[in-house]
Coordinates of C-alpha atoms in Angstrom, one line a residue:
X3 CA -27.1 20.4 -22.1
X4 CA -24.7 21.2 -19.1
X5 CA -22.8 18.3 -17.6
X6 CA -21.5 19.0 -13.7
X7 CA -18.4 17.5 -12.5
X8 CA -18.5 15.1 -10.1
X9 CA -16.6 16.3 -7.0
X10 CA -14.0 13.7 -7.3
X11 CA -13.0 14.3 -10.7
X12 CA -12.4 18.3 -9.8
X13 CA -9.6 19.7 -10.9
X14 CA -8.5 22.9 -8.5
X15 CA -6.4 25.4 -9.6
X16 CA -2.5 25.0 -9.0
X17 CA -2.8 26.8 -5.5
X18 CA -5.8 25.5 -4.0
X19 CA -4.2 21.8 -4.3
X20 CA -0.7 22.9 -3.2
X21 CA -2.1 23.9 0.0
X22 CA -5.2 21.4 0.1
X23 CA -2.0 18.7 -1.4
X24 CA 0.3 19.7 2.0
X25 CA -2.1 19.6 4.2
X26 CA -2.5 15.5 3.8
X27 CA 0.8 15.3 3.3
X28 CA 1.4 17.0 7.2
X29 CA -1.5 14.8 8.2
X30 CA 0.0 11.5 7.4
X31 CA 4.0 12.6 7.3
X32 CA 4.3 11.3 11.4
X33 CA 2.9 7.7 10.2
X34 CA 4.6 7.7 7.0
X35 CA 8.9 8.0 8.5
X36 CA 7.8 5.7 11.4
X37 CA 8.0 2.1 9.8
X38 CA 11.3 2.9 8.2
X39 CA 12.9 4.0 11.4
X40 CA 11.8 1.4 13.0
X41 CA 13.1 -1.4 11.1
X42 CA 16.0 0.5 10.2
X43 CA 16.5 0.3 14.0
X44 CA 15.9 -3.4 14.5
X45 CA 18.6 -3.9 11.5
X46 CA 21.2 -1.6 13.2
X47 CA 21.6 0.4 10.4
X48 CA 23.6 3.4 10.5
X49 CA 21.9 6.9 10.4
X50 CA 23.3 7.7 6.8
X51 CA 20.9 4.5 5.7
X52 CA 18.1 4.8 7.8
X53 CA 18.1 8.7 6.4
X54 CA 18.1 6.9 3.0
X55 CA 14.8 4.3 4.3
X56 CA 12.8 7.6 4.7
X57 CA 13.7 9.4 1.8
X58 CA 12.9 5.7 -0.1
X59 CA 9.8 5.4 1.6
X60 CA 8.6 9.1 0.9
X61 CA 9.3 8.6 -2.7
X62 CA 7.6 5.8 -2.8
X63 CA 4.9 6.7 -0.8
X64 CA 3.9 9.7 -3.7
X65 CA 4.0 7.6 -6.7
X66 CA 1.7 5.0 -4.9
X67 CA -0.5 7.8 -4.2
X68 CA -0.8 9.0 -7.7
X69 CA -1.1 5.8 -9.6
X70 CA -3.9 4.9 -6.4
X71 CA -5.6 8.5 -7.2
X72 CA -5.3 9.4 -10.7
X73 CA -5.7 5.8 -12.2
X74 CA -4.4 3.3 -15.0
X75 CA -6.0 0.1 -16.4
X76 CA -6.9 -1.7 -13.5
X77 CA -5.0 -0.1 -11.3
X78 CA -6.0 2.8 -9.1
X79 CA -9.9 3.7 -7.0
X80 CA -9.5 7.1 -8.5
X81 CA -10.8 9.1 -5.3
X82 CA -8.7 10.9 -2.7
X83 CA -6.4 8.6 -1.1
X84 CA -3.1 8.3 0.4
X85 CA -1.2 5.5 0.8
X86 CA 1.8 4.7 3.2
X87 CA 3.6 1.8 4.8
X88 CA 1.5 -0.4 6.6
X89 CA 2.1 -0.8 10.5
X90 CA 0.5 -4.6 10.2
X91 CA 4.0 -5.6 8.7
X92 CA 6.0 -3.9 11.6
X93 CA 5.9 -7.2 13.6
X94 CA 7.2 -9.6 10.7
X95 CA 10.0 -7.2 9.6
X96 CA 11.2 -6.5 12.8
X97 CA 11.1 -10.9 13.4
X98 CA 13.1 -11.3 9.9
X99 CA 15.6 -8.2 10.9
X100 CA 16.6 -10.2 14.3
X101 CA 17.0 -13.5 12.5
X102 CA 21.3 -13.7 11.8
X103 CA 20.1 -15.8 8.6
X104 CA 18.5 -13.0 6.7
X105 CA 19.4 -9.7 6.0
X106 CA 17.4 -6.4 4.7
X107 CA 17.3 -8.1 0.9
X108 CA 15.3 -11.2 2.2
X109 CA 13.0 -8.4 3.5
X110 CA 12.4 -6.6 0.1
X111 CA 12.4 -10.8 -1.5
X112 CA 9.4 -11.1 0.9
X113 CA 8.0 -7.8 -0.2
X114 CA 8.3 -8.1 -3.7
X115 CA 6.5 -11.5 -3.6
X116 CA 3.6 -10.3 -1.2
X117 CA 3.0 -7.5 -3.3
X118 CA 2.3 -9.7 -6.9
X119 CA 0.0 -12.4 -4.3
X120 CA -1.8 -9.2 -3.0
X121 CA -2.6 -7.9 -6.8
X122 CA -3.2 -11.5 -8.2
X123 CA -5.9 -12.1 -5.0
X124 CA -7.4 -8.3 -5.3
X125 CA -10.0 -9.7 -7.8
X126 CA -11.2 -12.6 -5.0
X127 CA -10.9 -10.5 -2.1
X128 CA -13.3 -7.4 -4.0
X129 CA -15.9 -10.2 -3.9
X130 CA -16.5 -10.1 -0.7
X131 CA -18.5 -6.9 -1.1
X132 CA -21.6 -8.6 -1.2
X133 CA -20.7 -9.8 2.8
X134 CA -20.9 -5.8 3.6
X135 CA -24.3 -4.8 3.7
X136 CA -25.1 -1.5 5.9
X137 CA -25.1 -3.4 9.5
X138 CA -21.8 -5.0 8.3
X139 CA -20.1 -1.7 7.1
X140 CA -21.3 0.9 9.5
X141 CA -20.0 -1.4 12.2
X142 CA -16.7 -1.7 10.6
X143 CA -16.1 2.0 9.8
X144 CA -17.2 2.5 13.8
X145 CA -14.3 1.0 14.6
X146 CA -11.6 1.5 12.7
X147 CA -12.7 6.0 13.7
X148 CA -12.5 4.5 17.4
X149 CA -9.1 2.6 16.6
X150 CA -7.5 5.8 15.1
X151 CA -8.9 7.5 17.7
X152 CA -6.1 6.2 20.2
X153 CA -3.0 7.7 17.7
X154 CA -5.0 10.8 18.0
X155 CA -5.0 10.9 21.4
X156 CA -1.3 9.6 21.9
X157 CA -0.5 12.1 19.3
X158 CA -2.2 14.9 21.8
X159 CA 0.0 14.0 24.2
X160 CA 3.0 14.3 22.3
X161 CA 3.2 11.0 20.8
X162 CA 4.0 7.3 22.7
X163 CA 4.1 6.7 26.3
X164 CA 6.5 4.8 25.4
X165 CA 9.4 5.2 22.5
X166 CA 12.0 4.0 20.8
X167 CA 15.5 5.0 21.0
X168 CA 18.9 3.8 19.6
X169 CA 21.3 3.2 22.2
X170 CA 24.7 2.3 20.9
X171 CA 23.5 0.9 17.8
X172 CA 20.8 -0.7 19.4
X173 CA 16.9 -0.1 19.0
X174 CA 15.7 0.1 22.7
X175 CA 12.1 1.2 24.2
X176 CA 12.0 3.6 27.2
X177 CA 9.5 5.7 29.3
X178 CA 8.2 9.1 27.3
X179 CA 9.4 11.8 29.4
X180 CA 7.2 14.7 27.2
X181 CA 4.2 12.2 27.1
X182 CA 1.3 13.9 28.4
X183 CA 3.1 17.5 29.4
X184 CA 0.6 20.2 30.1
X185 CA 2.2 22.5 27.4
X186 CA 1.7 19.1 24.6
X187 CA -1.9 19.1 25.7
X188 CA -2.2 22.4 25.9
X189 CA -1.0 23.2 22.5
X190 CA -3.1 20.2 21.1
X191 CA -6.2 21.8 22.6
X192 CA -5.7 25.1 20.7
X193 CA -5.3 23.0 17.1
X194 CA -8.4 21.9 18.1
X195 CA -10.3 25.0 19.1
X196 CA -8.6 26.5 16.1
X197 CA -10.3 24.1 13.6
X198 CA -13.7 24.2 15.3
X199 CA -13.9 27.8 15.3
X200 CA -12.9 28.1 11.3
X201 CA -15.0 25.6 10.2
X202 CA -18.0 27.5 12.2
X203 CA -17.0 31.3 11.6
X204 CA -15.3 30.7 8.3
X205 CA -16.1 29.6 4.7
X206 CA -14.9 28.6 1.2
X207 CA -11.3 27.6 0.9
X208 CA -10.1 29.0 4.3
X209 CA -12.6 26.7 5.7
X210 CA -11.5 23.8 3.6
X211 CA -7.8 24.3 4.6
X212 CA -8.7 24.8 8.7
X213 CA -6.9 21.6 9.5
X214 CA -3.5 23.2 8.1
X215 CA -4.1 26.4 9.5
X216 CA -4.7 24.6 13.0
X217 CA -1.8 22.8 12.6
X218 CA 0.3 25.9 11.3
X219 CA -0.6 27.9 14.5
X220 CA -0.1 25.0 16.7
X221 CA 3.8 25.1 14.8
X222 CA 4.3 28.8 15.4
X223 CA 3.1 28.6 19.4
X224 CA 5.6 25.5 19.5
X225 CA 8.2 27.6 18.2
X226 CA 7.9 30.5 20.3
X227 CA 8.0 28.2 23.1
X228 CA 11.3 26.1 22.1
X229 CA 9.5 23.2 21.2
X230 CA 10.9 22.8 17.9
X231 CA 13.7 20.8 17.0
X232 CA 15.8 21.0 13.4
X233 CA 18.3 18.7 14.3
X234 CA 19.8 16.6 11.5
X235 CA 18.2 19.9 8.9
X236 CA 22.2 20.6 8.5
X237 CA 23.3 17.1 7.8
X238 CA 20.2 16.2 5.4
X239 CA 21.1 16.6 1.8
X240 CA 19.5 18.5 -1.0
X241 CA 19.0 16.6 -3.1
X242 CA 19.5 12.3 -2.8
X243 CA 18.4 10.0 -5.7
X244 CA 16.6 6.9 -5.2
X245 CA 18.6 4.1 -6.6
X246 CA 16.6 0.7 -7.0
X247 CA 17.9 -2.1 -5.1
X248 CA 20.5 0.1 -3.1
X249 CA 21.2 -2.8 -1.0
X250 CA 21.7 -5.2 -3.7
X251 CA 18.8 -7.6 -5.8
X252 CA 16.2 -9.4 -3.4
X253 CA 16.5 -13.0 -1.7
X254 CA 13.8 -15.1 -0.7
X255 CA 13.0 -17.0 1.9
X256 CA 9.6 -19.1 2.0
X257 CA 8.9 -18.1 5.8
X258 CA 9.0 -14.7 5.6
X259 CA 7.2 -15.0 2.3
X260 CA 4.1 -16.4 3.8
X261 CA 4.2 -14.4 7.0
X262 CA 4.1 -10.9 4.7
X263 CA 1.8 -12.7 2.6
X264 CA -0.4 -13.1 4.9
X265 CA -0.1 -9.4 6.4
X266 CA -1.7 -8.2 2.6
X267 CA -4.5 -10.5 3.7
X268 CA -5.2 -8.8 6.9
X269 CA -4.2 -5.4 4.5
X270 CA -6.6 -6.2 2.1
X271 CA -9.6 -6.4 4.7
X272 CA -8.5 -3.4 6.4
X273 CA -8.1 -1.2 2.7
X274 CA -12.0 -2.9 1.9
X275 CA -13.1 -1.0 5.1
X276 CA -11.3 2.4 4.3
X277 CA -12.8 2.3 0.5
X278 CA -16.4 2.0 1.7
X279 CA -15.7 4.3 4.4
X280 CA -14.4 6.8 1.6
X281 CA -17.1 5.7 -0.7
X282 CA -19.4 7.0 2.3
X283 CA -17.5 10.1 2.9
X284 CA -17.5 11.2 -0.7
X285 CA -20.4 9.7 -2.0
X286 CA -19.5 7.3 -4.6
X287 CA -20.8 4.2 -4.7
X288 CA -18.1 1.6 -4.4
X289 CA -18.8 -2.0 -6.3
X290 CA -16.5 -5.0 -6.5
X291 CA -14.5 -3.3 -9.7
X292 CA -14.1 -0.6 -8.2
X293 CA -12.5 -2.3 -4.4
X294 CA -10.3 -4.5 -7.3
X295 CA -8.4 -1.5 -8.3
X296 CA -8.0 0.4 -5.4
X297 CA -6.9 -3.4 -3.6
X298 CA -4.5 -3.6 -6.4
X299 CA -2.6 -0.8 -6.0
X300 CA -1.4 -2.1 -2.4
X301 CA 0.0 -4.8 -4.4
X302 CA 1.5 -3.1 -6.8
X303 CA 2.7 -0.4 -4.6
X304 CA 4.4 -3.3 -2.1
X305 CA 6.1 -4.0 -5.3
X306 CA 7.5 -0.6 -5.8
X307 CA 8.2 -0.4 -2.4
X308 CA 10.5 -3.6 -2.2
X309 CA 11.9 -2.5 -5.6
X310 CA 13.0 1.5 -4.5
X311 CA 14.5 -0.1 -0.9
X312 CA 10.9 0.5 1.0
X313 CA 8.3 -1.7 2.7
X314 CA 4.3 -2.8 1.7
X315 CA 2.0 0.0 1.4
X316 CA -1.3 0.5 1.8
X317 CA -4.4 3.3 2.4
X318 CA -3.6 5.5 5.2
X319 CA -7.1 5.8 6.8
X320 CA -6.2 9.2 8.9
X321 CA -6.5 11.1 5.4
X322 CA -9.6 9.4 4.8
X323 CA -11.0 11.1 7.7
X324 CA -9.3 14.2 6.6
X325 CA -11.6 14.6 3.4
X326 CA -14.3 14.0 6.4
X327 CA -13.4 17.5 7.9
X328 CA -12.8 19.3 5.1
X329 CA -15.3 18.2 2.7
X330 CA -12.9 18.3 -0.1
X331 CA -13.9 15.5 -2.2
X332 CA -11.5 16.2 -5.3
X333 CA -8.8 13.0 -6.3
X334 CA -6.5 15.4 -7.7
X335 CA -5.4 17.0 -4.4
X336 CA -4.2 13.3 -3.0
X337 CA -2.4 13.7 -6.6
X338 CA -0.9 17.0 -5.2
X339 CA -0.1 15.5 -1.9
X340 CA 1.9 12.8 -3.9
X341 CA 3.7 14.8 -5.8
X342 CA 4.6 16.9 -2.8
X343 CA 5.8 13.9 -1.2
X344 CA 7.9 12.6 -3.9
X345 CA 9.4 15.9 -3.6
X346 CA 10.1 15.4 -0.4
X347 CA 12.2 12.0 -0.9
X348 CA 14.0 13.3 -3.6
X349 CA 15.1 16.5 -1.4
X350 CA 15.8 15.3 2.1
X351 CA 16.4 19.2 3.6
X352 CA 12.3 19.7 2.9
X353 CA 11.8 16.3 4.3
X354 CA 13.5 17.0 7.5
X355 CA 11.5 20.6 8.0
X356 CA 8.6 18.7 7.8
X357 CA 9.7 16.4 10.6
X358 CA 10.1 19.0 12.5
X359 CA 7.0 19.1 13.4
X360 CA 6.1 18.1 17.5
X361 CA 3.2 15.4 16.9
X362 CA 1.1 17.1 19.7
X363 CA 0.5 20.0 17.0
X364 CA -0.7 16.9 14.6
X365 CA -2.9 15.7 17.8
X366 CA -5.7 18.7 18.3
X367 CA -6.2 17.8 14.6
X368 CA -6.8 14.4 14.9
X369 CA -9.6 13.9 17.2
X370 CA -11.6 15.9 14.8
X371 CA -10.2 13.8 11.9
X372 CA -10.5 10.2 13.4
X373 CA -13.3 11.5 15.1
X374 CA -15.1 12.1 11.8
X375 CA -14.5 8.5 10.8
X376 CA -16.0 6.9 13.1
X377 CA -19.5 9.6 13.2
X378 CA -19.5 8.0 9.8
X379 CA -19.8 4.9 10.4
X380 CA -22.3 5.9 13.1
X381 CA -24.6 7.6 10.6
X382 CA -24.9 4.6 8.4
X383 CA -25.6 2.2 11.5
X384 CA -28.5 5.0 12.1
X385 CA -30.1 3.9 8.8
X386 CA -30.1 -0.2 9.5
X387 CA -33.1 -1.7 11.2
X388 CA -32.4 -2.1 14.6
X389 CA -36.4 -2.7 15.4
X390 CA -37.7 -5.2 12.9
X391 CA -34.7 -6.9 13.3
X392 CA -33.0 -7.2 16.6
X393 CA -30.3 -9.2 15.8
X394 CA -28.5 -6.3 14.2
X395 CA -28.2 -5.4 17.5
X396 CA -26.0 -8.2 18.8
X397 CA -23.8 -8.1 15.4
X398 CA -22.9 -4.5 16.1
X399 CA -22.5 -5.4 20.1
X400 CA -20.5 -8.2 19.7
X401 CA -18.3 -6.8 16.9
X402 CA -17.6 -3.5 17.9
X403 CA -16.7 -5.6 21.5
X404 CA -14.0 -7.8 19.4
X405 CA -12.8 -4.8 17.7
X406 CA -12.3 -2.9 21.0
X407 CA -10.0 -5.8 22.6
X408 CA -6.6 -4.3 20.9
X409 CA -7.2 -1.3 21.9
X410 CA -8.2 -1.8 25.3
X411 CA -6.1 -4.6 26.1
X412 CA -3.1 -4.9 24.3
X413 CA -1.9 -8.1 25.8
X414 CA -4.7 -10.2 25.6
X415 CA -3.8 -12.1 23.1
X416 CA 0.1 -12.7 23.8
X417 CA 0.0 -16.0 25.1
X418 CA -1.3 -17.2 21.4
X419 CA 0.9 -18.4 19.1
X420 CA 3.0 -15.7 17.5
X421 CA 2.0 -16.5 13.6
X422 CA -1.1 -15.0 14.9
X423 CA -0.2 -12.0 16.0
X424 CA -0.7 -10.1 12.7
X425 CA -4.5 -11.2 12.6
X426 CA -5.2 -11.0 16.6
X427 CA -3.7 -7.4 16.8
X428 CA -5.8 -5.6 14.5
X429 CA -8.7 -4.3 15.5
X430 CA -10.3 -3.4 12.6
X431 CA -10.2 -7.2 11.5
X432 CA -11.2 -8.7 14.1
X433 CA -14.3 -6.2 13.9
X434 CA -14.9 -7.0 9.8
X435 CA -14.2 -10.9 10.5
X436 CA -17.0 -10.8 13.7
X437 CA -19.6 -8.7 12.0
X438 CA -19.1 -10.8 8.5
X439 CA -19.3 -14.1 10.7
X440 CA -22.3 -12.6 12.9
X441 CA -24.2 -11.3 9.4
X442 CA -24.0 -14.1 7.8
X443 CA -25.2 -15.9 10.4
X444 CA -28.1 -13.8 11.4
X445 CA -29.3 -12.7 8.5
X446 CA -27.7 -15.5 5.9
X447 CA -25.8 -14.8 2.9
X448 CA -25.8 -11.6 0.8
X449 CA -27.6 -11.0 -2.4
X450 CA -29.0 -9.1 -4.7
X451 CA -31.5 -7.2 -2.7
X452 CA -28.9 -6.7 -0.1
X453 CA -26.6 -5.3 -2.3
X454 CA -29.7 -3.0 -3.1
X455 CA -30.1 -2.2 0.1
X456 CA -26.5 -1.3 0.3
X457 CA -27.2 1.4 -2.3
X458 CA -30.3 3.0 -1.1
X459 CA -28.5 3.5 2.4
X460 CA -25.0 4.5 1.1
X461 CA -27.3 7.2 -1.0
X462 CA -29.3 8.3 2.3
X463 CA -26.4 8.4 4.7
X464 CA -24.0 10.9 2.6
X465 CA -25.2 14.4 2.8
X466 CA -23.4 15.1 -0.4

């Protein structure tokens, strides 16, 4: 009797994951730096030590992703994913670097300490499963395509209308002069038309890789063009080991505690979306056991991260829609893509050439990558009954409406009180908590034939 491999477990030969490994890695590098820069910025740092934040944070961000994709004990979803530095703990940071009463070691303290809550809670928050049935989850998934959907676009354009810039030692925001240039669209349009047209006229592992090949041509046109920019390759080092606790051991401080703690609460909600949305993608089933590992490893990897001088991680959802495109299902090429990165922190020169990259080559690539997320989420809303039962109607309509408010109107919110900016900003939670609210008012609480039904539809919507 033959047994098949599932297409998660896969293990691709040395080359295919190399290239399959970079290409995630090039996906997600942009996303990965940014965090560090910025609140090595807000904590006027010099450039020798935000250089070290980055390479911290890369090496950090590869173990995480091979203890998240290969697996140990409880730790670890074991499918395809990549985890970085989560932007939801941008605001609190960038609060605790302006306060003249703590300094970056208070930070890590808080990090340290939100990471062991986050692992400790991962069991209690995987509960919540049975609050997701198909109306629930294909509305969330919707949303958090359509939220990535704007960094694809701003990526297109050659990155933020408006950026940040350090002046004199000081981190200050100005005007984008590049943003929206017709050679940055332009350029973006051919990564685009590049993908589409391999992925139609192409097959096998070209077709699997079209995303790096888009993004390769999109580099060399850039570079015939002067667009690219090596500065600081020269200065970078070759090699730079990661000491734990550079700074010094952690402090604590009970305010910043809570406020990070409560960011791996928002975290945690956001990483429960991503895993179904994988779970979808690939087409494994994922139960509460399942959600507790992978939640746990955004503990665990917070702790890492405030140990080895970095910042709490979690799921990076733009790879998630990466495996969308490609249809490459296999855990060990996130494994590959960690490794890579670890590489990368350890030897800053490769770091720095992979910086190098304009982010309007990354941007033709993802509207077809955050595109795909949310035409998944779409396809399971296609399965729920929208005719028997009307009021999955007004769940999706009202949630998808709360999600949108972020995205569409940054400020709406800024006259709240600032403790609940973390929750207010997000998108995606404010989506999860309306449709969870909406369900469970609708259609009552889940059980077992829900989770059923969860099942049968995960089954019908994955083409796999």
């Amino acid at each position: 009797m033959t047994t098949t491999t599932d297409p998660v477990d896969e293990k691709l030969p040395i080359s295919k994951l190399t290239a399959l490994g970079m290409q995630h890695v090039l996906v997600m590098y942009a996303g990965a730096i940014a965090v560090p820069l910025i609140v090595g910025g807000a904590l006027h740092l010099a450039k020798s030590d935000i250089a070290f934040l980055i390479s911290a944070d890369l090496f950090c961000c590869g173990l995480v992703t091979l203890i998240q994709s290969l697996g140990f004990w409880k730790f670890g979803i074991r499918m395809p994913v990549m985890m970085g530095v989560t932007f939801a703990a941008v605001g609190p940071m960038v609060a605790m670097a302006g306060n003249p009463d703590l300094s970056i070691v208070h930070i890590y303290g808080a990090v340290i300490v939100s990471g062991f809550f986050c692992m400790f809670a991962a069991p209690y928050m995987s509960r919540m499963m049975r609050f997701f049935p198909p109306v629930v989850t294909g509305t969330v998934i919707t949303v958090i395509g359509i939220s990535l959907m704007g960094i694809g676009i701003n990526w297109a354009a050659g990155g933020q209308p408006v950026i940040g810039k350090l002046v004199d030692g000081v981190f200050i925001k100005i005007p984008n002069p590049d943003y929206g240039s017709p050679t940055s669209l332009g350029i973006a349009l051919i990564v685009l038309v590049s993908i589409l047209l391999i992925t139609k006229y192409l097959k096998g592992f070209i077709a699997n890789i079209s995303v790096l090949i888009g993004m390769v041509i999109g580099f060399l046109i850039a570079l015939t063009m002067g667009k690219i920019s090596f500065y600081g390759l020269g200065d970078a080092d070759w090699f730079a080991l990661i000491k734990p606790f550079h700074y010094g051991w952690p402090k604590f401080d009970l305010g910043s505690i809570i406020s990070l703690c409560l960011v791996m609460i928002v975290t945690m909600i956001e990483s429960t979306g991503m895993f179904i949305a994988l779970g979808e993608i690939v087409g494994k089933k994922v139960d509460d056991k399942t959600l507790a590992r992978g939640l746990r490893v955004d503990g665990l990897g917070s702790i890492i991260g405030g140990i080895f001088n970095t910042f709490p991680y979690t799921s990076f959802s733009q790879n998630i829609g990466l495996v969308g495109v490609t249809g490459v299902r296999s855990r060990y090429v996130c494994a590959a893509a960690g490794v890579i990165l670890m590489a990368f922190g350890l030897f800053p020169k490769m770091a720095s050439v992979a910086a190098s990259i304009p982010q309007f080559v990354l941007g033709g690539a993802g509207l077809v990558m955050f595109g795909m997320v949310a035409a998944t989420g779409i396809k399971i809303l296609a399965k729920v009954d929208f005719v028997g039962n009307r009021n999955n109607l007004f769940i999706v309509a009202v949630s998808i409406g709360a999600g949108m408010i972020p995205i569409v109107a940054p400020t709406f919110f800024n006259q709240m009180p600032a403790f609940l900016s973390t929750i207010l900003h997000s998108g995606i939670l404010l989506a999860s908590a309306m449709a969870v609210l909406l369900n469970l008012f609708f259609n009552g609480a889940g059980n077992a034939n829900s989770a059923r039904d969860y099942a049968v539809a995960a089954a019908q919507s994955s083409d796999h």
